[in-house]
Amino acid sequence: MHVQKIRELVKLVHEFDIGEIQVKSWWGKKVTIKKNGSLRVDKRPVSAPNTAPVVLEPEQPSVAPESKPVPPPEKVREEDEKLIKINSPMVGTYYSSPAPDADPYINEGDKISPGKVLCIIEAMKLMNEIEAEISGRIEKILVENSQPVEYNQPLFLVKPD
Amino acid sequence: MKEPQIIQYQRVTSTNDVAKMLLRNQCSEETLITAEEQTHGRGRHQRRWFSAKGLGLYMSLIYKPVQMEAYSAFALFPACAVSRAVKNLSGIQLKLKWPNDIMYDGNKVGGILIESVFKQTHPLGLVVGMGLNLYHQNEDLTRLPQKSVSLSSFSKQKIDKNALMTEIVHQMQSYYSRGRLCIDPDRICREWNQLCCHLFKSVTISTHTETYTAIFKGIRRDGGAILDKQGQEIIIYSGECSLSEMSACF
């Protein structure tokens, strides 16, 4: 969430003497602001929003000083720091191929370039094609076909060109 | 109301393929793509959609919602818009089957496939593909895996394809226009549930990992299906739904 948005929420809490305000974005990110307390950015995804979500751009999550970072999976931590992670932009189901009996969009070792379709994430009955924005080589695929994935969960490790 | 840009083809692989290509090339919102024939018409998971020349309605609409909430609403209202359009033109009341089938008297008349394109984390927009059986003869449809029927087989009046497309576009604009939803998502949700042919009926749900029976209790505004699975309420967002023999879709 943008810092500006958080400032607006803090102002709202003070102006209207609100004890606590919690905002969930469509993407599953949650921000809680308590009066006389600390700001907490909870990056755990919710399965799906069940309340009116606040309209937010799908920006990179900000990390507030008090926020507790989600530890990356063990495999990711061990990887070369030069590798770039491609994360899931939403909660959903990961599909490696367009159809159950079709070849996967990508395999480990494949070269990718901007516009290359990497996978499908099905969410809320929408089939979302995820395209690469970078050029490089797929070093590791971190998820299995048909696996549920969470918001911001690493899907691929890419060695950039 | 805003008139959409219309691109008509005689023959394409799939109108959704064309729509996604246009979406990647920054076309204007609410562009309509139609075709007389699809060589690779498809539903979810690339299931073949029988798209013979001149027999069906094959169209896709391109949207670029500003509100992220609209993305979840798109999972619901296009099917309602098709149902409304057919009702307005022919008086026939079509029903809906989760996730996106359009039904008449237990038979499939059409379907909706919604796809979006993300540049990693940034959504470019989405395409709403619609396929309806219009003028098929019964023998055309007997080869299909699911019991299917065409509108002309039960409509007392001839269905004009162009008039139906126009009415569908107008109905879509009553839900969403100029980048924004025009109807409250809760209202859309209520309408979908009213049109659902298996509300509070027993259904079989198949996911990639399991198959089970449950009572379908409706959908939520985020598109999730509410199920009663052996007394426990669960919400699912993907999977296949089929009706048990006792729950024919009327």
Coordinates of N, CA and C in Angstrom, one line a residue, chain A residues 84 86 106 110-119 129-138 158-161, chain B residues 24-25 117-121 124:
Chain A
I84 N 15.8 -13.4 -9.8 CA 14.6 -12.6 -9.6 C 13.4 -13.5 -9.3
I86 N 9.5 -14.2 -9.4 CA 8.2 -13.7 -10.0 C 7.1 -14.3 -9.1
I106 N 6.0 -23.1 -19.6 CA 7.5 -23.0 -19.5 C 8.0 -24.2 -18.7
D110 N 14.2 -22.8 -19.6 CA 13.6 -22.1 -20.8 C 14.0 -20.6 -20.7
K111 N 14.3 -20.0 -21.9 CA 14.5 -18.6 -21.9 C 13.1 -17.9 -22.0
I112 N 13.0 -16.8 -21.3 CA 11.8 -16.0 -21.4 C 12.1 -14.6 -21.7
S113 N 11.1 -13.9 -22.3 CA 11.2 -12.5 -22.6 C 9.9 -11.8 -22.3
P114 N 9.9 -10.5 -22.3 CA 8.6 -9.8 -22.0 C 7.5 -10.2 -22.9
G115 N 6.3 -10.5 -22.3 CA 5.2 -10.9 -23.1 C 5.0 -12.4 -23.1
K116 N 6.0 -13.2 -22.7 CA 5.9 -14.6 -22.7 C 4.9 -15.1 -21.6
V117 N 3.9 -15.9 -21.9 CA 3.0 -16.3 -20.9 C 3.7 -17.4 -20.0
L118 N 3.6 -17.2 -18.7 CA 4.3 -18.1 -17.8 C 3.4 -19.2 -17.2
C119 N 2.1 -18.7 -16.9 CA 1.2 -19.7 -16.3 C -0.2 -19.0 -16.3
E129 N -3.9 -14.9 -17.2 CA -2.7 -15.3 -17.8 C -1.6 -14.4 -17.2
I130 N -0.5 -14.9 -16.7 CA 0.5 -14.1 -16.2 C 1.7 -14.1 -17.2
E131 N 2.0 -12.9 -17.6 CA 3.1 -12.7 -18.6 C 4.4 -12.2 -17.9
A132 N 5.5 -12.6 -18.5 CA 6.8 -12.1 -18.0 C 7.0 -10.6 -18.4
E133 N 7.7 -9.9 -17.5 CA 8.0 -8.5 -17.9 C 9.5 -8.4 -18.1
I134 N 10.2 -9.5 -17.9 CA 11.7 -9.4 -17.9 C 12.2 -10.5 -18.9
S135 N 13.5 -10.3 -19.3 CA 14.1 -11.4 -20.1 C 15.1 -12.2 -19.2
G136 N 15.2 -13.4 -19.5 CA 16.1 -14.2 -18.6 C 15.8 -15.7 -18.8
R137 N 16.3 -16.5 -17.9 CA 16.1 -17.9 -18.0 C 15.4 -18.4 -16.7
I138 N 14.5 -19.3 -16.9 CA 13.8 -19.9 -15.7 C 14.7 -20.9 -15.0
V158 N 14.1 -16.5 -11.7 CA 14.6 -16.2 -13.1 C 16.0 -15.6 -13.0
K159 N 16.9 -16.1 -13.8 CA 18.2 -15.5 -13.9 C 18.1 -14.5 -15.0
P160 N 18.2 -13.2 -14.7 CA 18.0 -12.2 -15.7 C 19.1 -12.1 -16.7
D161 N 18.8 -11.7 -18.0 CA 19.9 -11.5 -19.0 C 20.7 -10.3 -18.6
Chain B
R24 N -3.4 -6.7 -25.4 CA -2.0 -6.5 -25.2 C -1.5 -5.3 -26.1
N25 N -2.3 -4.9 -27.1 CA -1.9 -3.8 -28.0 C -2.7 -2.6 -27.7
V117 N -5.3 -10.7 -18.6 CA -3.9 -10.7 -18.9 C -3.1 -9.8 -17.8
F118 N -2.1 -10.4 -17.2 CA -1.3 -9.7 -16.2 C 0.1 -9.6 -16.7
K119 N 0.6 -8.4 -16.7 CA 2.1 -8.2 -16.9 C 2.7 -8.4 -15.5
Q120 N 3.0 -9.7 -15.2 CA 3.4 -10.1 -13.8 C 2.4 -9.6 -12.8
T121 N 2.6 -8.4 -12.3 CA 1.6 -8.0 -11.2 C 0.6 -6.9 -11.7
L124 N -3.7 -5.9 -17.3 CA -3.9 -5.1 -18.5 C -5.4 -4.9 -18.8

